[in-house]
Amino acid sequence: MKSILKNIRIKLISKRAIDDTPQSMDKFITGLKAADASPIDTMKILRKKLGIALREAKQITFSSSSWQHLE
């Protein structure tokens, strides 16, 4: 049940509008992390949502305030 709720929260957040500003990206990624999305989940969502390469999605993810401590 917990993983179902997690997936629902992540899907809801992934539908939010974002633009290409660092603040918008950071807020979006922070929301995903708060919903228990992993860095891999975040990269997948960014790739699909923005139509970008994995390398760029990884760079955006690990540049965010939520995940920069892992880089």
Coordinates of C-alpha atoms in Angstrom, one line a residue:
M1 CA 0.0 0.0 0.0
K2 CA 2.8 2.4 0.9
S3 CA 4.5 2.0 -2.5
I4 CA 1.2 2.6 -4.3
L5 CA 0.7 5.9 -2.5
K6 CA 4.3 6.8 -3.2
N7 CA 3.8 6.1 -6.9
I8 CA 0.6 8.2 -6.9
R9 CA 2.4 11.1 -5.2
I10 CA 5.3 10.9 -7.7
K11 CA 2.9 10.8 -10.7
L12 CA 0.9 13.9 -9.4
I13 CA 4.1 15.9 -8.9
S14 CA 5.5 14.8 -12.2
K15 CA 2.5 16.4 -14.0
R16 CA 3.3 19.8 -12.6
A17 CA 4.4 22.5 -15.1
I18 CA 8.1 23.5 -15.0
D19 CA 10.2 25.9 -17.1
D20 CA 13.9 25.9 -17.8
T21 CA 14.9 28.2 -14.9
P22 CA 17.1 26.7 -12.2
Q23 CA 14.5 27.7 -9.5
S24 CA 11.7 26.0 -11.3
M25 CA 13.7 22.8 -11.8
D26 CA 14.9 22.8 -8.2
K27 CA 11.4 23.2 -6.9
F28 CA 10.2 20.4 -9.1
I29 CA 13.0 18.1 -8.0
T30 CA 12.4 19.0 -4.3
G31 CA 8.8 18.0 -4.7
L32 CA 9.8 14.6 -6.3
K33 CA 12.2 13.9 -3.5
A34 CA 9.6 14.8 -0.9
A35 CA 7.4 12.2 -2.5
D36 CA 10.2 9.6 -2.1
A37 CA 11.4 9.6 -5.7
S38 CA 14.9 8.4 -6.0
P39 CA 17.6 10.1 -8.1
I40 CA 17.0 7.5 -10.8
D41 CA 13.2 8.2 -10.7
T42 CA 13.9 11.9 -11.0
M43 CA 16.2 11.5 -14.0
K44 CA 13.6 9.3 -15.8
I45 CA 10.9 11.9 -15.2
L46 CA 13.1 14.8 -16.3
R47 CA 14.1 12.9 -19.5
K48 CA 10.5 12.1 -20.4
K49 CA 9.0 15.5 -19.4
L50 CA 11.7 17.7 -21.0
G51 CA 12.8 15.4 -23.9
I52 CA 16.4 15.6 -22.8
A53 CA 19.3 13.1 -22.8
L54 CA 20.2 11.0 -19.7
R55 CA 23.4 12.9 -19.3
E56 CA 21.5 16.3 -19.0
A57 CA 18.9 14.8 -16.7
K58 CA 21.7 13.5 -14.5
Q59 CA 23.4 16.9 -14.4
I60 CA 20.1 18.7 -13.6
T61 CA 19.2 16.2 -10.9
F62 CA 22.6 16.3 -9.1
S63 CA 22.8 20.1 -9.4
S64 CA 19.6 20.4 -7.5
S65 CA 19.7 21.3 -3.8
S66 CA 17.9 18.0 -3.1
W67 CA 20.5 15.7 -4.5
Q68 CA 23.8 17.7 -4.9
H69 CA 25.2 16.0 -1.7
L70 CA 25.4 12.7 -3.6
E71 CA 27.5 13.9 -6.5

